[in-house]
mmCIF file of C-alpha atoms in Angstrom:
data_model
loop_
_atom_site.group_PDB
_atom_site.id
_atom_site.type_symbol
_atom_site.label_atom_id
_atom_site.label_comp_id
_atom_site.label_asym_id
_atom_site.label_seq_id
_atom_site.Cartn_x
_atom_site.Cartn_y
_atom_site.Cartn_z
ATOM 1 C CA UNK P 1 25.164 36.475 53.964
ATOM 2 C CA UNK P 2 25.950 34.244 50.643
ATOM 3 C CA UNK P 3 24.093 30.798 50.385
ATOM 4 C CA UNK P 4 25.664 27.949 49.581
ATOM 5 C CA UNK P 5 24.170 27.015 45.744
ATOM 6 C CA UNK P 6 22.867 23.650 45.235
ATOM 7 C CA UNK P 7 24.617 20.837 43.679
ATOM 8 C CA UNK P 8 21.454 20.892 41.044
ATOM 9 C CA UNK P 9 22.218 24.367 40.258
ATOM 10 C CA UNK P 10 26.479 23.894 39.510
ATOM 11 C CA UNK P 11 25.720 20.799 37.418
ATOM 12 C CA UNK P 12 25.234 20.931 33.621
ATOM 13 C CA UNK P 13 21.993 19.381 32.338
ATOM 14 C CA UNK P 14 23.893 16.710 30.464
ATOM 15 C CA UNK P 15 26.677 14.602 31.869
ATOM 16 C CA UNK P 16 28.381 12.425 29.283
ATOM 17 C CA UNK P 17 29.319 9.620 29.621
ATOM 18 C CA UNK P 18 32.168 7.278 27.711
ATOM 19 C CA UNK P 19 32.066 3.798 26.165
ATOM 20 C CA UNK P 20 34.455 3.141 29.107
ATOM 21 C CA UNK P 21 32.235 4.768 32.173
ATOM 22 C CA UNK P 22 34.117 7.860 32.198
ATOM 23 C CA UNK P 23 31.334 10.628 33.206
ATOM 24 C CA UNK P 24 32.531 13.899 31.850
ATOM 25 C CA UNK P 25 30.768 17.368 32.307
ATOM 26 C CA UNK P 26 32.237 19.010 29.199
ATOM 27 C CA UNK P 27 32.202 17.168 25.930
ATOM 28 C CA UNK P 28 35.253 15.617 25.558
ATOM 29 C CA UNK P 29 34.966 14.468 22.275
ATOM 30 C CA UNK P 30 35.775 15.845 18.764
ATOM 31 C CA UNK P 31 33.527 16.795 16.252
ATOM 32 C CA UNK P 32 32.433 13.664 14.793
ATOM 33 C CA UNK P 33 30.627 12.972 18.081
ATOM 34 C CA UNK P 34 28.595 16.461 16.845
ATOM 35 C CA UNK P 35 27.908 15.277 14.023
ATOM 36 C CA UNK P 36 26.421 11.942 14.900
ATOM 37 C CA UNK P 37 24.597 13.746 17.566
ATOM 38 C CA UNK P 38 23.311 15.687 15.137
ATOM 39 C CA UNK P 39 22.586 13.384 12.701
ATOM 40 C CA UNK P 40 20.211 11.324 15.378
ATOM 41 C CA UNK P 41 18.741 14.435 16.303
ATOM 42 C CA UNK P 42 17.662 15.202 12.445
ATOM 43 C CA UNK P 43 16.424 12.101 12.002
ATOM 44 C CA UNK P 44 14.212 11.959 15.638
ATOM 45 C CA UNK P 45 12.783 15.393 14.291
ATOM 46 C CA UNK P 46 12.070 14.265 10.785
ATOM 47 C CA UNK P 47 10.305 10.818 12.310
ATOM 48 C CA UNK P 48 8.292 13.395 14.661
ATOM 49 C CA UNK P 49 7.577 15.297 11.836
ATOM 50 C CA UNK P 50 6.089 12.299 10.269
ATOM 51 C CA UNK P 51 3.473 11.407 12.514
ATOM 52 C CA UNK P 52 2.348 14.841 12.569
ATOM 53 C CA UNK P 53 -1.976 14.167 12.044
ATOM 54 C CA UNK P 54 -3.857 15.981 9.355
ATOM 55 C CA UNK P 55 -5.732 18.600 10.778
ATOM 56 C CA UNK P 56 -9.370 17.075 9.811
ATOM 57 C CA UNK P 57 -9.151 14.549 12.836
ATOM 58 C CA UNK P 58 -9.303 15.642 16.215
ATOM 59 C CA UNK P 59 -7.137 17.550 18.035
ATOM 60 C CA UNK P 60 -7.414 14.806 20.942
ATOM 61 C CA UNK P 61 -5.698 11.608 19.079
ATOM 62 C CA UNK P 62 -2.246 12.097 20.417
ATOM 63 C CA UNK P 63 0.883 11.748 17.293
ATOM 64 C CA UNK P 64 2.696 8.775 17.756
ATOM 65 C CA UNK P 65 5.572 8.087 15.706
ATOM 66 C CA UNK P 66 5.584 4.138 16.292
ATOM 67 C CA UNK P 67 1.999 4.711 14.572
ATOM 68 C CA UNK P 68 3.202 4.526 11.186
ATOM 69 C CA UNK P 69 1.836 7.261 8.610
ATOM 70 C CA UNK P 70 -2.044 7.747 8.746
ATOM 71 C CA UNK P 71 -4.761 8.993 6.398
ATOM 72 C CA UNK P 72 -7.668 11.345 7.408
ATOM 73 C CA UNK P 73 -11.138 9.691 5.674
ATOM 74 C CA UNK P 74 -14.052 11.299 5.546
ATOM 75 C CA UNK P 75 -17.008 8.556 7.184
ATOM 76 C CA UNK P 76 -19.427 7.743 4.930
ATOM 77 C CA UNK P 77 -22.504 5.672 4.710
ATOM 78 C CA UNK P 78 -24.892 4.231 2.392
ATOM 79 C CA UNK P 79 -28.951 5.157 2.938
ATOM 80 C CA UNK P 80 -31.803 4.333 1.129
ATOM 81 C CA UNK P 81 -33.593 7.675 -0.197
ATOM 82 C CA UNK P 82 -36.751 7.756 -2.812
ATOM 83 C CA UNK P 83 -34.310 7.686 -5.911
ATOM 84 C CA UNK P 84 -32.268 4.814 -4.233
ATOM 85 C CA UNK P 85 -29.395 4.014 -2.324
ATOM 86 C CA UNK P 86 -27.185 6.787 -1.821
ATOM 87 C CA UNK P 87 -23.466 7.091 -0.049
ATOM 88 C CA UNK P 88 -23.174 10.575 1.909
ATOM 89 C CA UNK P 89 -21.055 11.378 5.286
ATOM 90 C CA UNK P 90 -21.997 9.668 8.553
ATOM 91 C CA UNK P 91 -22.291 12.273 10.214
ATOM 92 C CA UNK P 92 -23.269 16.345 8.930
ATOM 93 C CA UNK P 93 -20.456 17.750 12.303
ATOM 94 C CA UNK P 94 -17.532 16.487 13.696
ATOM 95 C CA UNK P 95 -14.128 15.124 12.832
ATOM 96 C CA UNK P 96 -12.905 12.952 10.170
ATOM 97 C CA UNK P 97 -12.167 9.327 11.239
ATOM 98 C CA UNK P 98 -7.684 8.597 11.135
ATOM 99 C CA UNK P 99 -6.803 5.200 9.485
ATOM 100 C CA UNK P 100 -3.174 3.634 9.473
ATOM 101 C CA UNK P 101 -1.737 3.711 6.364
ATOM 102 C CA UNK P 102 -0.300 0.322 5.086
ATOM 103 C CA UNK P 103 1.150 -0.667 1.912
ATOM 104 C CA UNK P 104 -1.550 0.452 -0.633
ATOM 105 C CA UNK P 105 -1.318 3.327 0.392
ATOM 106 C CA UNK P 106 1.970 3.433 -0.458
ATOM 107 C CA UNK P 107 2.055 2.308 -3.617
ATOM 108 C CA UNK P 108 -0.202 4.282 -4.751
ATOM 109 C CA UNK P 109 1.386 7.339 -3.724
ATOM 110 C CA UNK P 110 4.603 6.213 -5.442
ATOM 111 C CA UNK P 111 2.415 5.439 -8.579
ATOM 112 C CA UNK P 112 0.502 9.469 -7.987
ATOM 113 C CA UNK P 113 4.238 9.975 -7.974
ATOM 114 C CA UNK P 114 5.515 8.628 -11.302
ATOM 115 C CA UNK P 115 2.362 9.477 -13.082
ATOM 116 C CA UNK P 116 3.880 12.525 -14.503
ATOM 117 C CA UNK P 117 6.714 10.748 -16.221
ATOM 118 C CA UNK P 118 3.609 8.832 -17.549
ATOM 119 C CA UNK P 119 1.372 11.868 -19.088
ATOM 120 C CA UNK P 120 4.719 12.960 -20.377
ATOM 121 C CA UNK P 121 5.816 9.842 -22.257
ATOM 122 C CA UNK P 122 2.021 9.849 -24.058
ATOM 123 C CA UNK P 123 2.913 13.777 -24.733
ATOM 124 C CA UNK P 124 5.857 12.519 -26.421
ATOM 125 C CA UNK P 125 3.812 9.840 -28.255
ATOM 126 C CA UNK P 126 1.193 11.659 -29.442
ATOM 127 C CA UNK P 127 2.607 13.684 -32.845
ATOM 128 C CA UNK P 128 3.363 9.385 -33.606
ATOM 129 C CA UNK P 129 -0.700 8.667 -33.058
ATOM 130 C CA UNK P 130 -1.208 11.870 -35.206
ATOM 131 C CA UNK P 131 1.166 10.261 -38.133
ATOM 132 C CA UNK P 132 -0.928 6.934 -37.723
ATOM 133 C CA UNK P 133 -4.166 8.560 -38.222
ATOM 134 C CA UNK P 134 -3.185 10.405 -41.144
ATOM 135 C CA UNK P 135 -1.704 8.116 -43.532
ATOM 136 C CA UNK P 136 -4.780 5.816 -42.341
ATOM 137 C CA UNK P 137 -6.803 9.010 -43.336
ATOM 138 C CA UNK P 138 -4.947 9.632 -46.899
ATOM 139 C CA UNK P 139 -5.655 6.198 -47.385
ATOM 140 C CA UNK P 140 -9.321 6.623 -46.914
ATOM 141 C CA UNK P 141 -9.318 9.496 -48.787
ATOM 142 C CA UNK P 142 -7.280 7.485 -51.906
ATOM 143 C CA UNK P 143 -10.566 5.508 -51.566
ATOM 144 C CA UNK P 144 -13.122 7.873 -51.880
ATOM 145 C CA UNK P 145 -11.454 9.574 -54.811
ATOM 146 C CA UNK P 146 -11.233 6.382 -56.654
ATOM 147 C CA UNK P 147 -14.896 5.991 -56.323
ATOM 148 C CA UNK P 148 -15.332 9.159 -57.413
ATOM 149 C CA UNK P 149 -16.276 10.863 -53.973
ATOM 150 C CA UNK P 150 -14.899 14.376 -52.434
ATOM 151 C CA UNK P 151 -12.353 13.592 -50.025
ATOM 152 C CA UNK P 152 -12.540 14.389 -46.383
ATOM 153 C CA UNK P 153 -11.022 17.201 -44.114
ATOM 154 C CA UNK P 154 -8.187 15.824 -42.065
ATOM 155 C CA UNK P 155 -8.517 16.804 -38.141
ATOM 156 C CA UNK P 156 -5.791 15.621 -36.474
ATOM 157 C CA UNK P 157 -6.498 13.815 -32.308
ATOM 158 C CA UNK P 158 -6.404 16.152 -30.275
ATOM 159 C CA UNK P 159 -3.780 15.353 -26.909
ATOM 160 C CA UNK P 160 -5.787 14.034 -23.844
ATOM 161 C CA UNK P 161 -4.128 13.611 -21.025
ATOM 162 C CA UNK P 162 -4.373 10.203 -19.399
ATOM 163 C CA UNK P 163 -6.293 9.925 -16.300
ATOM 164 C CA UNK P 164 -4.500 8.491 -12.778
ATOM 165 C CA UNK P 165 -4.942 4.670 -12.546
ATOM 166 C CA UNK P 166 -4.034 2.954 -8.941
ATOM 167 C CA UNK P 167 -2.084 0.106 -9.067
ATOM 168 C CA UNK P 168 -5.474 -1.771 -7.381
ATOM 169 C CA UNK P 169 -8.574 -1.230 -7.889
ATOM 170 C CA UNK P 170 -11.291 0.272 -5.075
ATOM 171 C CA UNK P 171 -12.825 -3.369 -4.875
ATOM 172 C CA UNK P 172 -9.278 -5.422 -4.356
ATOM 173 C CA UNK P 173 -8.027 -2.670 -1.796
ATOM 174 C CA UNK P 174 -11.177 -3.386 0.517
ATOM 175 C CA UNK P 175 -10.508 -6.978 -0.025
ATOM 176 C CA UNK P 176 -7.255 -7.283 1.293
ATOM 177 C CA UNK P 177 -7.924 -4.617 4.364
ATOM 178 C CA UNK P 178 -10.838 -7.001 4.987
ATOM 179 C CA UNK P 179 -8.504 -10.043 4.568
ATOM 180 C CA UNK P 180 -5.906 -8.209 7.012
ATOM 181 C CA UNK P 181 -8.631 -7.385 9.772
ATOM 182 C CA UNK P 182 -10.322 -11.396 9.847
ATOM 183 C CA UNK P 183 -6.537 -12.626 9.861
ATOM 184 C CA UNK P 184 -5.903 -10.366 13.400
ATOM 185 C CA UNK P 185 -9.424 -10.892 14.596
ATOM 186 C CA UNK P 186 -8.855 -14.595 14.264
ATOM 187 C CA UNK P 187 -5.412 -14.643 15.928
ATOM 188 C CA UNK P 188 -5.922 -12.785 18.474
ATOM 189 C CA UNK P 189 -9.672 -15.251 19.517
ATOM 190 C CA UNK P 190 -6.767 -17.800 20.931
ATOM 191 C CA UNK P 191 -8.444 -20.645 18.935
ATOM 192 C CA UNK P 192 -6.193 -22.662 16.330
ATOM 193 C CA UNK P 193 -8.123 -23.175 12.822
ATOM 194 C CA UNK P 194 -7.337 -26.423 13.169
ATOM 195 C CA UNK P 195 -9.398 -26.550 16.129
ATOM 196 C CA UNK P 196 -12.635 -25.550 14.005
ATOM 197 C CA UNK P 197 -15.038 -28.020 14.741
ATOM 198 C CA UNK P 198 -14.777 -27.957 18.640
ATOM 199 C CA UNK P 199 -15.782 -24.159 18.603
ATOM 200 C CA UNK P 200 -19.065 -23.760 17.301
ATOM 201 C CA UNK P 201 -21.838 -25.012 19.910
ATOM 202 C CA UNK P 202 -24.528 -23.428 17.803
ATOM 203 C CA UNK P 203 -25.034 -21.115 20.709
ATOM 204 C CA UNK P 204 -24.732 -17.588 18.386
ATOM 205 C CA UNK P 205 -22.294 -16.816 21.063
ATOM 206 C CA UNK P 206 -18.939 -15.554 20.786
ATOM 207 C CA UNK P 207 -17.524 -19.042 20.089
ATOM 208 C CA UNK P 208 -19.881 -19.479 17.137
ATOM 209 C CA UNK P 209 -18.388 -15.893 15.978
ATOM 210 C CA UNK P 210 -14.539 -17.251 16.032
ATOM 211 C CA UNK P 211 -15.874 -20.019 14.546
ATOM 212 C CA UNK P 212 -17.357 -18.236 11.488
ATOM 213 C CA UNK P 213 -14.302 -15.977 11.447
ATOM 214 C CA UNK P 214 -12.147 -19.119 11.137
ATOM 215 C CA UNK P 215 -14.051 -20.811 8.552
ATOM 216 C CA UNK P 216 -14.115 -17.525 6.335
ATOM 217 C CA UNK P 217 -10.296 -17.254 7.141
ATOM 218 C CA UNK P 218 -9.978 -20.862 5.604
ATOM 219 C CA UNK P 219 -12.300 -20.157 2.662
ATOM 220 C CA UNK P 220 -10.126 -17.054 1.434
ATOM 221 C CA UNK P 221 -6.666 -19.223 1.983
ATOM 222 C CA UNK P 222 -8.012 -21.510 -0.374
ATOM 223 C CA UNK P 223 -9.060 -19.086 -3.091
ATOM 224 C CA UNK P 224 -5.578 -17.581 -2.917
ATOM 225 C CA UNK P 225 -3.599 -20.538 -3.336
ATOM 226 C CA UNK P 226 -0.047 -21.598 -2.735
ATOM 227 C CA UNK P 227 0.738 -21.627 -6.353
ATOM 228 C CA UNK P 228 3.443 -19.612 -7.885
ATOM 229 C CA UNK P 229 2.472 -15.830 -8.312
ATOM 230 C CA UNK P 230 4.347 -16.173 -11.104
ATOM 231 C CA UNK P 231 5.812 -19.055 -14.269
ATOM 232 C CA UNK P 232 8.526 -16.823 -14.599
ATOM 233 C CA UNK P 233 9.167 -15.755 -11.177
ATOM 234 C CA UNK P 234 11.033 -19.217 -10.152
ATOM 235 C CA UNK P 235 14.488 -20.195 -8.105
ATOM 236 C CA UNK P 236 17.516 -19.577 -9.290
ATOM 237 C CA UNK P 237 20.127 -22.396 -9.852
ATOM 238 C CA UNK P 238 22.567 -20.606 -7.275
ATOM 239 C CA UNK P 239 19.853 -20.749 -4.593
ATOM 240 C CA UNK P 240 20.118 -16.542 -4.743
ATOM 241 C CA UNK P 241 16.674 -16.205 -5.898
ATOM 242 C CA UNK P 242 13.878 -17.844 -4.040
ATOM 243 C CA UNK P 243 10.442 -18.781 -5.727
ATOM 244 C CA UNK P 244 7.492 -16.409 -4.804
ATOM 245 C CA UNK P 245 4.302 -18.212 -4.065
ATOM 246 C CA UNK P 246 0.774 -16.478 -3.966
ATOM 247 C CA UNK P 247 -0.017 -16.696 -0.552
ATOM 248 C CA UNK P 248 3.462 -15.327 0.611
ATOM 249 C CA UNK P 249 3.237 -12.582 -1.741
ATOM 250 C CA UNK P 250 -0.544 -11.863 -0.340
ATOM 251 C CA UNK P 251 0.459 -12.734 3.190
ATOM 252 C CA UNK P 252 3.444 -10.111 2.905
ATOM 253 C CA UNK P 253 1.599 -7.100 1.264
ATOM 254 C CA UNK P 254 -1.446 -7.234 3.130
ATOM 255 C CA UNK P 255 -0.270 -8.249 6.277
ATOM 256 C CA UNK P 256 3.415 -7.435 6.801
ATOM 257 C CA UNK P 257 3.339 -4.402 4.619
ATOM 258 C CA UNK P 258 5.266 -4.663 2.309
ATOM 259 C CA UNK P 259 5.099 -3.129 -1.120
ATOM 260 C CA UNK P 260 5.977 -4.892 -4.424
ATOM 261 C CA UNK P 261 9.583 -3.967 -4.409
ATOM 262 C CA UNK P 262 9.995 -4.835 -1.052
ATOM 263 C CA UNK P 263 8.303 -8.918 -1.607
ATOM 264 C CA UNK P 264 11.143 -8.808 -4.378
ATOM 265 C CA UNK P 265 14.025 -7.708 -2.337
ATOM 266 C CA UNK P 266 12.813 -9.976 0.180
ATOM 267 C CA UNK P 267 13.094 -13.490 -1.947
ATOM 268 C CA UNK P 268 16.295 -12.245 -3.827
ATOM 269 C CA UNK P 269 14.819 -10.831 -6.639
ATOM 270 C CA UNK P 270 15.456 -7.402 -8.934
ATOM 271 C CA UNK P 271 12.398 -4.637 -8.490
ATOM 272 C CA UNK P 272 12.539 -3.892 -12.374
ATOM 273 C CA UNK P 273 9.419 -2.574 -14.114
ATOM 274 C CA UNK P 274 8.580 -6.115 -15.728
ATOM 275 C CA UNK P 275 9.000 -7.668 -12.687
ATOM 276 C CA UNK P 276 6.810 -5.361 -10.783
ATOM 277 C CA UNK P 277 3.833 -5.814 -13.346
ATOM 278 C CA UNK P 278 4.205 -9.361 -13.008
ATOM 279 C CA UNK P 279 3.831 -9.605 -9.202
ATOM 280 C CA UNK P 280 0.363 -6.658 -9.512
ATOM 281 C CA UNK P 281 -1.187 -8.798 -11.732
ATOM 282 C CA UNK P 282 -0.916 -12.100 -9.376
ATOM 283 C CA UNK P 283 -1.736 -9.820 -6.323
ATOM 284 C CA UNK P 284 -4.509 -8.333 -8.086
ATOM 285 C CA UNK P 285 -5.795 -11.866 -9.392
ATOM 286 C CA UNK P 286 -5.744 -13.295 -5.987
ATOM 287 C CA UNK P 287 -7.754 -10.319 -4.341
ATOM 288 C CA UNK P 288 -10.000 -10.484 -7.186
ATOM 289 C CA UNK P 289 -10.711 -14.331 -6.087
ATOM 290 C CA UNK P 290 -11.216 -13.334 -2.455
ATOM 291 C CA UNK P 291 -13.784 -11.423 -3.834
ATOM 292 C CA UNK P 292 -15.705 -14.161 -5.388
ATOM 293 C CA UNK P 293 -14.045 -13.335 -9.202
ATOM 294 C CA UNK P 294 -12.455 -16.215 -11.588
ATOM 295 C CA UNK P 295 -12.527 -19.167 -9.821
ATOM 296 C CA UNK P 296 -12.790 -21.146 -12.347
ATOM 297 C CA UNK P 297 -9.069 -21.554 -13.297
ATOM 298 C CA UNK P 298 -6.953 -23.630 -11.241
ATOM 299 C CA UNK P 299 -4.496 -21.278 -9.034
ATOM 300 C CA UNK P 300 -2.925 -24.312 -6.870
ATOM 301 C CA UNK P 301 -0.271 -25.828 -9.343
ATOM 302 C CA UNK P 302 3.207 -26.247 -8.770
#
């Protein structure tokens, strides 16, 4: 006796459907439907291939491509010990702590990236340093003879490879990751700044925390500034190029994450090298007077 199979079992996993509501069970399309298929499908793997976690952290934190990339980080602490503070790991067992990556950490792996090209271009330099220091050597030598003395042996520099240098420093990293986390805490308390003075009831409460977080907040805006990051970095007559100001371009990196380039796409601008090194040294300025540094010179002119 045959059984009847079920209509689950004659069906094909995938029905498709066209732009016009035409189901289909057979693809009825030609192969540049594949290909797009195919295409999405490459780039769903390569985005789940992305979030893929180091395999320091624990195997519990699920990977979760809206996530962004992350960083493994070793947790660390400072102690006092008989010879002074020290900085060792938190804890001697366990995991290593996962941190979202953000802009800094993307610049400085495109900077890890072009070092190379750096080391390479002193390599190339270097018989040019040896010339310098041997005519400034003969000359020396010219001396001594004319006084009478024996002249010296010649040893020509010897090549040293230039160490790595991040775009930003240790100290202006943590400043704008602290900058980042005081502008969410703040937001998220449901308090305007403006609103200040009717928070703090000089309870030590949570109120006098927002409070403290809002007046910080409004102490750092004012050592960035809302001058130009830039004298040369100004609007075009064709309206094309927008002006960049310090606070957007500090606003932008360390809270929209965005890299350098990116702040220069964004106001019309062309990511060339000069214009690059112009923009690090304002961002690295105004982190440096979040952090208490050079507050001497005016930063708010127009």
């Amino acid at each position: 006796m045959s059984t009847k199979p079920k209509l689950s079992d004659r069906l094909p996993e995938v029905i498709y459907v066209s732009p016009f509501g035409v189901a289909r069970l057979d693809w009825p399309w030609n192969g540049g439907g594949r290909a797009r298929l195919a295409e999405a499908d490459a780039r769903t793997r390569a985005r789940a291939d992305a979030a893929g976690l180091p395999g320091r952290v624990s195997p519990h934190i699920a990977a979760a491509p809206a996530r962004g990339p992350c960083i493994a980080e070793v947790p660390r602490e400072t102690v006092m010990t008989a010879s002074g503070p020290r900085d060792r790991r938190a804890s001697p067992v366990g995991f290593d702590r996962l941190r979202v990556g953000d802009a800094f950490d993307v610049m400085e792996e495109q900077a890890r990236r072009g070092w190379p090209r750096v080391v390479e271009a002193a390599r190339k330099a270097h018989p040019d340093v040896v010339a310098k220091a041997r005519a400034r050597h003969q000359a020396l030598d010219a001396a001594r003879v004319s006084r009478g003395e024996k002249p010296v042996r010649f040893r020509p520099p010897k090549f040293v490879e230039p160490a790595f240098e991040p775009p930003f420093t240790p100290g202006q990293v943590a400043a704008a990751r602290d900058y980042a986390a005081l502008t969410e805490r703040v937001a998220s308390s449901g308090v305007k700044c403006s609103s200040v003075e009717t928070v703090g009831g000089g309870g030590g409460g949570l109120s006098e925390a927002v409070a403290r977080d809002m007046m910080r907040l409004a102490a750092l805006h004012r050592r960035i500034g809302d001058g130009l990051a830039k004298d040369a970095v100004r609007p075009s007559k064709g309206g094309m190029r927008s002006a960049i100001r310090v606070r957007a371009l500090v606003d932008q990196v360390c809270l929209g994450g965005a890299t350098i380039s990116q702040v220069l796409a964004a106001h019309g601008w062309g990511a060339n090298k000069r214009m690059r090194a112009l923009l690090r040294e304002a961002l690295g300025a105004a982190l440096d007077r979040m952090r208490g540094y050079d507050l001497v010179r005016p930063q708010n002119l127009p």
